[in-house]
Amino acid sequence: MQRLFFTLSLLLATSSSLDIDGVETTYGPFTNKEQTYVPCYSANSNAYAISSSNNGLCMHSHACRYKFCNSQDAKMNLPLYSVDAKNHTDIIHAFQYAKDNDLYVSVKTTGHSYTGSSTEEGSLLVWMHNYEKDLTFHESYKNSCQASHEKYVEHDVISIGGGAVWDDVIEAVKDDYHVVTGGGRTVSAIGGWLQGGGLSFSSRKYGIGVDQAIDFEVVLTNGTVVNADACTNSDLYFALRGGGGGTYGVVTKVHYKVYPKTAITVVQYSLLASDYGKYWELISKAVAQFFEFWIDKSPDLSNDWCGGFFGPFHLHLVYCGTASEMLSDGFFSEFTAWYNDNLDKSQMVENEWGAFPPSYIEYDSWYEYKGGAGAYQNPASTDQTGNSYNGIESMSARLMPEAVVRERGHDVLELLTSLTPYLGFVNYFLGGKINDVAIDETSVNPFLRSTVWSIFTNDDRSGQTVREFVTNDETGVCYNHHYGLEPDWRRACFGSHYDTLKSLQEKYDSDKLLNCWHCVGYQGEEKESSHEAYPINEISAANKYMSSFNCIMIVSLVSTFMLL
Ligand SMILES: Cc1cc2nc3c(=O)[nH]c(=O)nc-3n(C[C@H](O)[C@H](O)[C@H](O)COP(=O)(O)OP(=O)(O)OC[C@H]3O[C@@H](n4cnc5c(N)ncnc54)[C@H](O)[C@@H]3O)c2cc1C
């Protein structure tokens, strides 16, 4: 409160733009009003343009211009100043200015955060968009541990600077290596994505993003620049590997593992209709048959099935290897046999509704799978956000424990089929190597290491249905996709690691300069969803009312995500 009061008086007293000694480019003061945000809309749905617009004020989900990304209360949540950080000195001076003027600091690289954690009312924003990207390769890079130490690591890496997004890294790596990347090309590589865990469609074979980070370079709020790895500042290293961005310092560089190049083979199946509402009863039977198959098979797939996603009407499965290696694995023939022999196609109607049989396509590399040369800086080859992202702020994601899928398959089937109208279309396929990493090795919610999928829903009540089906006693959320009004968010996001992370936040930001919503140590107003769950049977009844409009949106969403 004291900070807010001070901020308001500062704003009234300041007529010229901010000048911070030693910092080349600063913007503001900004008024915390709708009109300040308006230039963000002119970027339309172009995710590259949104990240670079309006002096760092834009969010990819425009609803996140509001506190808690909540359009109902509609309280604007814009920073007072932004600092266009280009080097350590800019960040150090920004911290000093914020400390001297009793301001909180927020950090943003792209503004992709679904919870609005990269914007904070009245704060000084450290905007990392124009920070150096580095992107140099180092063979046999070593961490600071002695060669005899159990945590000694030596690996080929790419050095990624704070301004890089996946687009830049994928282009730098090209066909030379495999690199574990996120979905969207415009998501930052070492900012929120990495510090929130970093799920990838190749994680079942290689692990998640934080499993690739050998060390971090961080600017702390006390003005020092430190390195953190398994043997130097190892507690900070732990915190940065899943404990959320914007909390312990500003990450400016990471040495990130690269692997020998591998072919990528993608297997796809889909169920499409011209009008889903009209054929809903029949379609929902086909959906249930697919779910039954997937519940039975997915927990046992080999790690070479390195990731992908599924929804009621499709499967997009990524195999890290050639098509002939994929075919020799056996799953594809089981899938084809299921399609031929088990899926009831008797009532499908030509040109009205039907299923596309499992098919596959081989790419020479991850680079080619992600779109190849034509995809770099091409808005059509990646996520469409901004004006196309309305409603995304209602999305929830919840981790589905492998044990539940194995032991309560019938209940899971009932849940998924009932939720079909509300289920997201990029439900992540997890498990594999992700689950081989010890839970104390990184700070992601420990339950992420015993999960098989992350399930997405798109409204409050369906989110609550999944939350009640698998509670925080046995799981939690994927931090990077979780809901901005997630109840009991500290536990849901960080599980049993929260208290440790809180003491590390206090150690590394002892003045409590950094502050962001749903971040460890957050200070400020709280809000959470309190909607009732749909009783599972009630949702089933609602299925038949699913409109063809929803389904058109679904199909366009599927096509969008095919581009990721
Ligand atoms: C199209 C799209 C695709 C996605 N695909 C995936 C996916 O495949 N896997 C996955 O796990 N997630 C995915 N996400 C979710 C994504 O990981 C989160 O939205 C994440 O918060 C984005 O991080 P950012 O730095 O780009 O965003 P921002 O909004 O800029 O920042 C998010 C958080 O990180 C902090 N932060 C940013 N930079 C730094 C820094 N340098 N140092 C310290 N803190 C920092 C911010 O303060 C904020 O708390 C996707 C999101 C979108 C929109």
Coordinates of C-alpha atoms and ligand atoms in Angstrom, one line a residue:
M1 CA 0.0 0.0 0.0
Q2 CA 2.8 2.3 0.9
R3 CA 4.5 1.6 -2.4
L4 CA 1.2 2.3 -4.3
F5 CA 0.8 5.6 -2.5
F6 CA 4.4 6.6 -3.3
T7 CA 3.9 5.6 -6.9
L8 CA 0.8 7.8 -7.3
S9 CA 2.6 10.8 -5.8
L10 CA 5.6 10.2 -8.0
L11 CA 3.3 10.0 -11.1
L12 CA 1.6 13.3 -10.2
A13 CA 5.0 15.0 -9.5
T14 CA 6.7 13.8 -12.7
S15 CA 6.0 15.6 -15.9
S16 CA 9.0 14.6 -18.1
S17 CA 10.0 11.0 -19.0
L18 CA 12.1 8.9 -16.7
D19 CA 15.8 9.4 -16.7
I20 CA 17.9 6.8 -14.9
D21 CA 21.6 7.4 -14.7
G22 CA 23.5 4.9 -16.8
V23 CA 20.5 3.5 -18.7
E24 CA 20.2 4.4 -22.3
T25 CA 16.5 3.9 -22.9
T26 CA 13.6 4.2 -20.5
Y27 CA 9.9 4.9 -21.0
G28 CA 7.2 6.3 -18.9
P29 CA 5.7 7.4 -16.7
F30 CA 2.6 5.6 -18.0
T31 CA -0.9 6.2 -16.7
N32 CA -2.6 3.1 -15.6
K33 CA -5.5 3.5 -18.0
E34 CA -7.0 1.8 -21.0
Q35 CA -5.7 4.4 -23.4
T36 CA -2.1 3.6 -22.4
Y37 CA -2.6 0.1 -23.6
V38 CA -4.5 0.9 -26.9
P39 CA -1.4 0.8 -29.2
C40 CA -1.1 -2.9 -28.3
Y41 CA -4.2 -3.7 -30.4
S42 CA -2.6 -2.5 -33.6
A43 CA -0.3 -5.5 -33.6
N44 CA -3.5 -7.6 -34.3
S45 CA -2.6 -11.3 -33.9
N46 CA 1.0 -11.0 -34.9
A47 CA 2.9 -12.4 -31.9
Y48 CA 6.2 -11.0 -32.9
A49 CA 4.7 -7.5 -33.2
I50 CA 2.9 -7.8 -29.8
S51 CA 6.2 -8.6 -28.0
S52 CA 7.9 -5.6 -29.5
S53 CA 5.1 -3.0 -29.2
N54 CA 4.2 -0.1 -27.0
N55 CA 7.5 0.1 -25.0
G56 CA 7.0 -3.3 -23.5
L57 CA 3.5 -2.8 -22.1
C58 CA 1.7 -5.4 -24.3
M59 CA 0.5 -8.8 -23.1
H60 CA -0.4 -11.6 -25.6
S61 CA -3.6 -12.2 -23.8
H62 CA -5.0 -8.6 -23.8
A63 CA -7.1 -9.6 -20.8
C64 CA -3.9 -9.6 -18.8
R65 CA -3.8 -5.8 -19.1
Y66 CA -6.1 -6.2 -16.1
K67 CA -5.1 -7.4 -12.6
F68 CA -5.4 -11.2 -12.4
C69 CA -6.2 -11.1 -16.2
N70 CA -9.7 -10.6 -15.0
S71 CA -12.0 -8.6 -17.4
Q72 CA -14.8 -8.7 -14.9
D73 CA -13.1 -6.5 -12.3
A74 CA -11.3 -4.7 -15.1
K75 CA -8.6 -3.1 -12.9
M76 CA -5.7 -2.0 -15.1
N77 CA -2.4 -3.5 -14.2
L78 CA 0.3 -1.6 -16.1
P79 CA 3.8 -0.6 -14.9
L80 CA 4.7 3.0 -14.2
Y81 CA 8.0 2.8 -16.2
S82 CA 9.8 0.5 -18.5
V83 CA 13.5 0.1 -18.9
D84 CA 14.7 -1.3 -22.2
A85 CA 17.4 -3.5 -20.8
K86 CA 20.3 -4.2 -23.1
N87 CA 23.1 -5.2 -20.6
H88 CA 23.8 -5.9 -17.0
T89 CA 24.3 -2.3 -16.2
D90 CA 20.8 -1.3 -17.3
I91 CA 19.3 -3.9 -15.0
I92 CA 21.5 -3.0 -12.0
H93 CA 20.7 0.7 -12.4
A94 CA 17.0 -0.1 -12.8
F95 CA 17.1 -2.1 -9.5
Q96 CA 18.8 0.8 -7.8
Y97 CA 16.3 3.3 -9.1
A98 CA 13.4 1.1 -8.0
K99 CA 15.0 0.7 -4.5
D100 CA 15.6 4.4 -4.1
N101 CA 12.0 5.2 -5.2
D102 CA 10.3 2.4 -3.3
L103 CA 8.9 0.7 -6.5
Y104 CA 8.4 -2.9 -7.2
V105 CA 10.2 -4.4 -10.2
S106 CA 8.4 -6.6 -12.8
V107 CA 10.2 -8.4 -15.5
K108 CA 9.0 -9.2 -19.0
T109 CA 10.6 -10.8 -22.1
T110 CA 7.6 -11.4 -24.3
G111 CA 4.4 -10.9 -22.2
H112 CA 3.2 -14.4 -22.9
S113 CA 2.4 -15.2 -19.3
Y114 CA -1.2 -16.6 -19.1
T115 CA -1.5 -15.4 -15.5
G116 CA -0.2 -11.8 -16.2
S117 CA 2.9 -12.3 -14.1
S118 CA 5.0 -10.0 -16.3
T119 CA 3.0 -6.9 -15.6
E120 CA 2.4 -5.2 -12.3
E121 CA 0.6 -2.0 -11.5
G122 CA 2.9 0.9 -10.6
S123 CA 6.1 -1.2 -11.0
L124 CA 9.3 -0.5 -12.8
L125 CA 9.3 -3.0 -15.7
V126 CA 12.7 -4.5 -16.8
W127 CA 11.9 -5.2 -20.4
M128 CA 14.2 -7.9 -21.8
H129 CA 13.0 -7.9 -25.4
N130 CA 16.0 -6.1 -26.8
Y131 CA 18.6 -7.8 -24.6
E132 CA 21.5 -9.5 -26.3
K133 CA 20.8 -13.0 -27.6
D134 CA 24.3 -14.5 -27.8
L135 CA 23.5 -17.9 -29.5
T136 CA 27.1 -19.2 -29.6
F137 CA 27.9 -22.9 -29.4
H138 CA 30.4 -24.5 -27.0
E139 CA 31.5 -28.1 -27.4
S140 CA 32.1 -30.1 -24.2
Y141 CA 31.0 -27.2 -22.0
K142 CA 31.6 -28.0 -18.3
N143 CA 29.8 -26.8 -15.1
S144 CA 31.8 -25.6 -12.1
C145 CA 31.9 -29.0 -10.3
Q146 CA 35.1 -31.0 -10.0
A147 CA 35.3 -33.8 -12.6
S148 CA 35.0 -36.3 -9.7
H149 CA 31.8 -34.7 -8.3
E150 CA 28.6 -36.6 -8.9
K151 CA 27.0 -33.5 -10.4
Y152 CA 29.8 -32.7 -12.8
V153 CA 28.4 -32.1 -16.3
E154 CA 30.2 -31.9 -19.6
H155 CA 27.9 -31.4 -22.7
D156 CA 27.6 -29.5 -26.0
V157 CA 25.6 -26.4 -25.4
I158 CA 24.2 -23.3 -26.9
S159 CA 24.7 -20.1 -24.9
I160 CA 21.3 -18.3 -24.9
G161 CA 21.0 -14.6 -23.9
G162 CA 18.1 -13.0 -22.2
G163 CA 16.5 -11.4 -25.4
A164 CA 16.3 -14.7 -27.3
V165 CA 13.0 -16.4 -28.2
W166 CA 12.7 -19.9 -29.5
D167 CA 12.5 -18.6 -33.0
D168 CA 16.1 -17.3 -32.6
V169 CA 17.4 -20.4 -31.0
I170 CA 15.8 -22.8 -33.5
E171 CA 17.3 -20.7 -36.4
A172 CA 20.7 -20.7 -34.8
V173 CA 20.7 -24.5 -34.2
K174 CA 19.2 -25.2 -37.6
D175 CA 19.9 -28.8 -38.7
D176 CA 23.1 -29.2 -36.8
Y177 CA 21.6 -30.3 -33.4
H178 CA 18.5 -31.3 -31.7
V179 CA 17.4 -28.7 -29.0
V180 CA 14.5 -29.0 -26.5
T181 CA 12.2 -26.1 -27.3
G182 CA 8.8 -24.9 -26.3
G183 CA 5.7 -24.8 -28.5
G184 CA 5.5 -21.2 -29.6
R185 CA 8.4 -19.8 -31.5
T186 CA 7.8 -16.3 -30.0
V187 CA 8.0 -17.6 -26.4
S188 CA 11.2 -16.6 -24.6
A189 CA 13.8 -19.3 -24.3
I190 CA 15.3 -18.6 -20.9
G191 CA 12.7 -16.4 -19.2
G192 CA 9.3 -17.5 -18.0
W193 CA 9.1 -20.7 -20.1
L194 CA 12.4 -22.1 -18.7
Q195 CA 11.9 -20.9 -15.1
G196 CA 8.4 -22.4 -15.1
G197 CA 9.8 -25.9 -16.1
G198 CA 9.6 -25.8 -19.9
L199 CA 7.5 -28.5 -21.5
S200 CA 8.4 -29.6 -25.0
F201 CA 7.1 -32.1 -27.5
S202 CA 10.5 -33.8 -27.2
S203 CA 10.5 -34.0 -23.4
R204 CA 9.7 -37.6 -23.1
K205 CA 13.1 -38.4 -24.6
Y206 CA 15.2 -35.5 -23.4
G207 CA 13.5 -34.1 -20.3
I208 CA 11.9 -30.7 -19.8
G209 CA 13.6 -27.3 -20.3
V210 CA 15.1 -27.1 -16.8
D211 CA 16.8 -30.5 -17.3
Q212 CA 18.8 -28.9 -20.1
A213 CA 20.1 -25.8 -18.2
I214 CA 23.7 -26.4 -17.1
D215 CA 24.1 -22.9 -15.5
F216 CA 22.4 -19.5 -15.2
E217 CA 23.8 -16.0 -15.2
V218 CA 21.6 -13.8 -13.0
V219 CA 21.5 -10.2 -12.0
L220 CA 20.3 -10.1 -8.4
T221 CA 18.4 -7.2 -6.9
N222 CA 21.5 -6.3 -4.7
G223 CA 23.3 -5.3 -7.9
T224 CA 25.6 -8.3 -8.3
V225 CA 25.9 -10.6 -11.2
V226 CA 26.2 -14.3 -10.2
N227 CA 26.4 -17.7 -11.8
A228 CA 24.4 -20.6 -10.5
D229 CA 24.9 -24.3 -11.3
A230 CA 25.0 -27.6 -9.4
C231 CA 28.2 -26.6 -7.5
T232 CA 28.0 -22.7 -7.4
N233 CA 25.0 -21.1 -5.7
S234 CA 23.4 -24.4 -6.0
D235 CA 20.3 -23.3 -4.1
L236 CA 19.7 -20.5 -6.6
Y237 CA 20.2 -23.1 -9.4
F238 CA 17.5 -25.2 -7.8
A239 CA 15.1 -22.2 -7.5
L240 CA 15.6 -21.1 -11.1
R241 CA 14.8 -24.6 -12.4
G242 CA 11.0 -24.5 -12.0
G243 CA 10.4 -22.0 -9.2
G244 CA 8.9 -19.4 -11.6
G245 CA 10.3 -16.3 -13.3
G246 CA 10.4 -12.8 -12.0
T247 CA 11.2 -13.9 -8.5
Y248 CA 14.9 -14.5 -7.7
G249 CA 16.6 -12.1 -10.1
V250 CA 16.8 -11.4 -13.8
V251 CA 18.2 -14.3 -15.8
T252 CA 20.5 -12.9 -18.5
K253 CA 22.2 -16.1 -19.9
V254 CA 21.9 -19.9 -19.8
H255 CA 24.1 -22.6 -21.1
Y256 CA 21.6 -25.0 -22.6
K257 CA 22.2 -28.6 -23.8
V258 CA 22.1 -29.5 -27.5
Y259 CA 22.0 -33.1 -28.8
P260 CA 22.9 -34.8 -31.9
K261 CA 20.4 -34.2 -34.6
T262 CA 17.6 -36.7 -35.0
A263 CA 14.9 -37.2 -37.5
I264 CA 11.4 -36.5 -36.3
T265 CA 8.4 -38.5 -37.3
V266 CA 4.9 -37.2 -36.6
V267 CA 1.9 -39.5 -36.3
Q268 CA -1.5 -37.9 -36.7
Y269 CA -5.1 -39.0 -36.4
S270 CA -8.2 -36.9 -36.5
L271 CA -12.0 -37.0 -36.4
L272 CA -13.6 -34.2 -38.3
A273 CA -17.2 -33.1 -39.0
S274 CA -18.9 -30.4 -41.0
D275 CA -21.3 -30.0 -38.1
Y276 CA -20.4 -31.5 -34.8
G277 CA -23.7 -30.6 -33.1
K278 CA -25.7 -32.5 -35.7
Y279 CA -23.8 -35.7 -35.3
W280 CA -22.8 -35.3 -31.7
E281 CA -24.2 -38.5 -30.3
L282 CA -22.4 -40.6 -32.9
I283 CA -19.2 -38.5 -32.7
S284 CA -19.1 -38.8 -28.9
K285 CA -19.0 -42.6 -29.2
A286 CA -16.0 -42.4 -31.5
V287 CA -14.4 -39.9 -29.1
A288 CA -14.9 -42.4 -26.3
Q289 CA -13.4 -45.2 -28.3
F290 CA -10.3 -43.1 -29.0
F291 CA -9.9 -42.1 -25.4
E292 CA -10.2 -45.7 -24.3
F293 CA -7.4 -46.7 -26.6
W294 CA -5.2 -43.8 -25.6
I295 CA -5.8 -44.3 -21.8
D296 CA -4.7 -47.9 -22.3
K297 CA -1.7 -47.3 -24.5
S298 CA -0.1 -43.9 -23.6
P299 CA 1.4 -44.7 -20.2
D300 CA 3.4 -47.6 -21.8
L301 CA 4.8 -45.9 -24.9
S302 CA 8.6 -45.9 -25.2
N303 CA 10.5 -42.7 -24.6
D304 CA 11.3 -42.5 -28.3
W305 CA 7.6 -41.3 -28.6
C306 CA 9.1 -38.1 -27.4
G307 CA 5.9 -36.0 -26.9
G308 CA 3.0 -34.3 -28.6
F309 CA -0.6 -33.7 -27.7
F310 CA -4.1 -35.0 -28.0
G311 CA -7.7 -33.9 -27.7
P312 CA -11.0 -35.5 -28.3
F313 CA -10.7 -35.3 -32.0
H314 CA -7.1 -35.7 -32.7
L315 CA -3.7 -37.1 -31.8
H316 CA -0.4 -35.4 -32.8
L317 CA 2.3 -37.7 -31.6
V318 CA 6.0 -36.9 -32.1
Y319 CA 8.5 -39.8 -32.5
C320 CA 12.2 -38.8 -32.2
G321 CA 13.6 -41.0 -34.9
T322 CA 13.1 -42.0 -38.6
A323 CA 9.8 -43.4 -39.9
S324 CA 11.4 -46.8 -40.3
E325 CA 12.5 -46.7 -36.6
M326 CA 9.0 -45.6 -35.7
L327 CA 7.4 -48.4 -37.6
S328 CA 9.6 -51.0 -36.0
D329 CA 8.4 -49.8 -32.5
G330 CA 5.0 -51.5 -32.9
F331 CA 2.7 -48.7 -31.6
F332 CA 1.8 -47.5 -35.1
S333 CA 0.6 -50.9 -36.2
E334 CA -1.5 -51.2 -33.0
F335 CA -3.0 -47.8 -33.6
T336 CA -3.8 -48.7 -37.2
A337 CA -5.3 -52.0 -36.1
W338 CA -7.4 -50.1 -33.6
Y339 CA -8.6 -47.8 -36.4
N340 CA -9.3 -50.6 -38.8
D341 CA -10.9 -53.1 -36.4
N342 CA -12.2 -51.3 -33.3
L343 CA -13.2 -47.8 -34.2
D344 CA -16.9 -48.0 -35.2
K345 CA -17.0 -46.3 -38.6
S346 CA -20.3 -47.9 -39.7
Q347 CA -22.3 -44.7 -39.2
M348 CA -19.8 -42.2 -40.5
V349 CA -21.2 -40.1 -43.4
E350 CA -19.0 -39.2 -46.4
N351 CA -18.2 -35.5 -46.5
E352 CA -20.2 -35.0 -43.3
W353 CA -18.2 -36.6 -40.6
G354 CA -15.5 -39.2 -40.4
A355 CA -12.1 -40.1 -39.2
F356 CA -8.7 -39.8 -40.9
P357 CA -6.7 -42.9 -40.3
P358 CA -3.4 -42.8 -38.5
S359 CA -0.8 -41.4 -40.9
Y360 CA 2.8 -40.3 -40.5
I361 CA 5.3 -37.8 -41.9
E362 CA 9.0 -37.9 -41.5
Y363 CA 11.1 -34.7 -41.0
D364 CA 14.8 -34.6 -41.3
S365 CA 15.2 -32.7 -38.0
W366 CA 13.5 -30.8 -35.3
Y367 CA 14.3 -27.7 -37.3
E368 CA 12.3 -29.0 -40.3
Y369 CA 9.5 -30.1 -38.0
K370 CA 9.3 -26.6 -36.6
G371 CA 8.8 -25.1 -40.1
G372 CA 12.4 -25.0 -41.5
A373 CA 13.9 -21.9 -43.1
G374 CA 10.6 -20.3 -44.1
A375 CA 9.4 -20.2 -40.5
Y376 CA 12.0 -17.8 -39.1
Q377 CA 10.3 -14.5 -38.1
N378 CA 7.3 -15.5 -40.1
P379 CA 4.1 -14.7 -38.1
A380 CA 2.1 -17.2 -40.1
S381 CA 4.3 -20.0 -38.9
T382 CA 3.7 -19.7 -35.2
D383 CA 1.1 -18.8 -32.6
Q384 CA -1.5 -16.2 -33.4
T385 CA -2.0 -14.2 -30.1
G386 CA -3.4 -10.8 -29.2
N387 CA -6.7 -10.1 -31.0
S388 CA -7.0 -13.9 -31.7
Y389 CA -6.4 -14.9 -28.1
N390 CA -9.6 -13.7 -26.5
G391 CA -10.8 -16.1 -23.9
I392 CA -7.5 -17.8 -23.4
E393 CA -7.4 -16.3 -19.9
S394 CA -10.0 -18.8 -18.8
M395 CA -7.8 -21.8 -19.6
S396 CA -6.7 -24.2 -16.8
A397 CA -4.2 -26.9 -17.0
R398 CA -3.8 -29.8 -14.6
L399 CA -1.3 -32.6 -14.4
M400 CA -2.8 -36.1 -14.7
P401 CA -0.8 -38.6 -12.6
E402 CA 0.4 -41.7 -14.4
A403 CA -0.9 -43.9 -11.5
V404 CA -4.4 -42.5 -11.8
V405 CA -4.5 -43.2 -15.6
R406 CA -3.2 -46.8 -15.0
E407 CA -5.3 -47.6 -12.0
R408 CA -8.5 -45.6 -12.5
G409 CA -8.8 -45.8 -16.3
H410 CA -12.5 -46.2 -16.3
D411 CA -13.0 -43.0 -14.2
V412 CA -10.5 -41.2 -16.4
L413 CA -12.5 -42.2 -19.5
E414 CA -15.7 -40.9 -17.9
L415 CA -14.0 -37.6 -17.1
L416 CA -12.5 -37.1 -20.5
T417 CA -15.6 -38.0 -22.5
S418 CA -17.8 -35.9 -20.2
L419 CA -15.5 -33.0 -20.6
T420 CA -15.2 -33.1 -24.3
P421 CA -16.9 -29.8 -25.0
Y422 CA -14.6 -28.1 -22.6
L423 CA -11.4 -29.9 -23.2
G424 CA -8.5 -28.0 -24.7
F425 CA -6.9 -29.2 -27.8
V426 CA -3.3 -29.3 -26.8
N427 CA -3.3 -31.7 -23.9
Y428 CA 0.4 -32.5 -23.4
F429 CA 1.7 -36.0 -23.6
L430 CA 4.3 -36.2 -20.7
G431 CA 6.0 -38.9 -18.7
G432 CA 9.0 -40.8 -20.1
K433 CA 12.4 -39.2 -19.2
I434 CA 10.6 -36.4 -17.4
N435 CA 9.7 -38.9 -14.7
D436 CA 13.3 -40.2 -14.4
V437 CA 14.5 -37.0 -12.7
A438 CA 14.5 -37.0 -8.9
I439 CA 11.9 -34.6 -7.4
D440 CA 14.5 -32.6 -5.4
E441 CA 16.8 -32.1 -8.4
T442 CA 14.7 -29.2 -9.7
S443 CA 12.0 -27.0 -8.2
V444 CA 9.1 -27.8 -10.5
N445 CA 6.1 -29.2 -8.7
P446 CA 7.3 -32.7 -7.6
F447 CA 4.1 -34.2 -9.1
L448 CA 5.2 -33.2 -12.6
R449 CA 7.7 -36.0 -12.2
S450 CA 5.0 -38.7 -12.0
T451 CA 2.6 -37.4 -14.6
V452 CA 1.5 -38.7 -18.0
W453 CA -0.5 -35.8 -19.4
S454 CA -1.3 -32.2 -18.7
I455 CA -5.1 -31.7 -19.2
F456 CA -6.4 -28.3 -20.4
T457 CA -9.9 -27.0 -19.9
N458 CA -11.4 -23.8 -21.1
D459 CA -13.8 -22.5 -18.5
D460 CA -14.0 -22.1 -14.7
R461 CA -16.4 -25.0 -14.0
S462 CA -14.7 -27.6 -16.1
G463 CA -11.4 -26.6 -14.6
Q464 CA -12.9 -27.2 -11.2
T465 CA -14.2 -30.6 -12.4
V466 CA -10.6 -31.7 -13.1
R467 CA -9.3 -30.1 -9.9
E468 CA -11.8 -32.2 -7.9
F469 CA -11.0 -35.3 -9.8
V470 CA -7.3 -35.1 -9.1
T471 CA -6.8 -32.8 -6.1
N472 CA -3.6 -31.1 -4.8
D473 CA -3.0 -34.1 -2.6
E474 CA -2.0 -36.1 -5.6
T475 CA -1.1 -33.6 -8.3
G476 CA -0.9 -29.9 -9.2
V477 CA -0.7 -27.7 -12.2
C478 CA 1.8 -27.2 -15.0
Y479 CA 3.1 -23.7 -14.0
N480 CA 3.5 -22.5 -17.5
H481 CA -0.2 -23.0 -18.5
H482 CA -2.0 -22.7 -15.2
Y483 CA -5.0 -20.6 -14.5
G484 CA -4.7 -17.0 -13.2
L485 CA -7.4 -17.6 -10.7
E486 CA -6.2 -21.1 -9.7
P487 CA -7.4 -21.8 -6.1
D488 CA -4.7 -22.4 -3.5
W489 CA -2.2 -21.4 -6.2
R490 CA 1.0 -21.7 -4.0
R491 CA 0.4 -25.4 -3.4
A492 CA -1.0 -26.1 -6.9
C493 CA 2.0 -24.5 -8.6
F494 CA 4.9 -25.5 -6.4
G495 CA 3.6 -28.4 -4.2
S496 CA 5.9 -29.3 -1.4
H497 CA 8.7 -27.1 -2.7
Y498 CA 6.9 -23.8 -1.9
D499 CA 8.4 -23.2 1.6
T500 CA 12.0 -23.9 0.4
L501 CA 11.4 -21.6 -2.6
K502 CA 10.0 -18.9 -0.3
S503 CA 13.1 -18.9 1.8
L504 CA 15.3 -18.8 -1.3
Q505 CA 13.3 -15.8 -2.6
E506 CA 13.9 -14.1 0.7
K507 CA 17.6 -14.9 0.5
Y508 CA 18.2 -13.7 -3.1
D509 CA 15.8 -10.7 -3.1
S510 CA 16.0 -9.7 0.6
D511 CA 14.6 -6.2 -0.1
K512 CA 11.6 -7.7 -1.9
L513 CA 12.0 -5.6 -5.0
L514 CA 10.6 -8.2 -7.5
N515 CA 6.9 -8.9 -7.2
C516 CA 4.5 -10.7 -9.5
W517 CA 1.2 -12.5 -9.3
H518 CA 1.4 -16.2 -8.7
C519 CA 5.1 -15.9 -8.1
V520 CA 6.8 -17.2 -4.9
G521 CA 6.7 -14.5 -2.2
Y522 CA 4.0 -12.5 -4.0
Q523 CA 2.7 -9.6 -2.0
G524 CA -0.6 -7.9 -2.7
E525 CA -4.3 -8.5 -3.3
E526 CA -5.4 -12.1 -3.9
K527 CA -8.2 -13.5 -6.0
E528 CA -9.2 -17.0 -6.8
S529 CA -11.9 -18.9 -8.7
S530 CA -14.7 -20.3 -6.6
H531 CA -16.9 -21.8 -9.3
E532 CA -18.7 -25.1 -8.7
A533 CA -17.5 -28.1 -10.7
Y534 CA -19.8 -29.5 -13.4
P535 CA -21.0 -32.8 -12.0
I536 CA -19.6 -35.3 -14.5
N537 CA -23.0 -36.6 -15.6
E538 CA -24.4 -33.1 -16.1
I539 CA -21.6 -32.4 -18.5
S540 CA -22.4 -35.5 -20.5
A541 CA -26.0 -34.2 -20.9
A542 CA -24.6 -30.9 -22.1
N543 CA -22.6 -32.6 -24.8
K544 CA -25.4 -32.8 -27.2
Y545 CA -25.8 -29.1 -27.1
M546 CA -22.3 -28.5 -28.3
S547 CA -22.7 -26.0 -31.1
S548 CA -21.1 -26.2 -34.5
F549 CA -19.6 -22.8 -33.8
N550 CA -17.5 -24.2 -30.9
C551 CA -16.3 -26.9 -33.3
I552 CA -15.3 -24.5 -35.9
M553 CA -13.2 -22.8 -33.3
I554 CA -11.8 -26.1 -32.3
V555 CA -10.8 -27.0 -35.8
S556 CA -9.1 -23.6 -36.3
L557 CA -7.3 -24.1 -33.0
V558 CA -6.1 -27.5 -34.1
S559 CA -4.7 -26.0 -37.3
T560 CA -3.0 -23.2 -35.3
F561 CA -1.3 -25.6 -33.0
M562 CA -0.2 -27.8 -35.9
L563 CA 2.0 -24.8 -36.8
L564 CA 3.8 -24.7 -33.4
Ligands
LIG1 C1 1.8 -19.8 -28.1 C2 2.4 -20.3 -26.8 C3 3.0 -21.5 -26.8 C4 3.5 -22.0 -25.6 N1 4.1 -23.2 -25.6 C5 4.6 -23.7 -24.4 C6 5.2 -25.0 -24.4 O1 5.3 -25.7 -25.4 N2 5.7 -25.4 -23.2 C7 5.5 -24.7 -22.1 O2 6.0 -25.1 -21.0 N3 4.9 -23.5 -22.1 C8 4.4 -23.0 -23.2 N4 3.8 -21.8 -23.2 C9 3.6 -21.1 -21.9 C10 4.9 -20.2 -21.6 O3 5.9 -21.0 -21.2 C11 4.5 -19.2 -20.6 O4 3.5 -18.3 -21.1 C12 5.7 -18.4 -20.1 O5 5.3 -17.6 -19.0 C13 6.3 -17.5 -21.2 O6 7.5 -16.9 -20.7 P1 8.0 -15.5 -21.4 O7 9.2 -15.1 -20.7 O8 7.9 -15.7 -22.8 O9 6.7 -14.6 -20.9 P2 6.7 -13.3 -20.0 O10 5.2 -13.0 -19.9 O11 7.6 -12.2 -20.5 O12 7.3 -13.7 -18.6 C14 6.6 -14.8 -17.9 C15 7.2 -14.8 -16.5 O13 8.7 -15.0 -16.5 C16 9.3 -13.8 -15.9 N5 10.5 -13.5 -16.7 C17 10.5 -13.3 -18.1 N6 11.8 -13.1 -18.5 C18 12.6 -13.3 -17.4 C19 14.0 -13.2 -17.1 N7 14.9 -13.0 -18.1 N8 14.4 -13.4 -15.8 C20 13.6 -13.6 -14.8 N9 12.2 -13.7 -15.0 C21 11.8 -13.5 -16.3 C22 8.3 -12.8 -15.9 O14 8.5 -11.9 -14.8 C23 7.0 -13.6 -15.7 O15 6.9 -13.9 -14.3 C24 3.3 -21.3 -24.4 C25 2.7 -20.0 -24.4 C26 2.2 -19.5 -25.6 C27 1.5 -18.2 -25.6

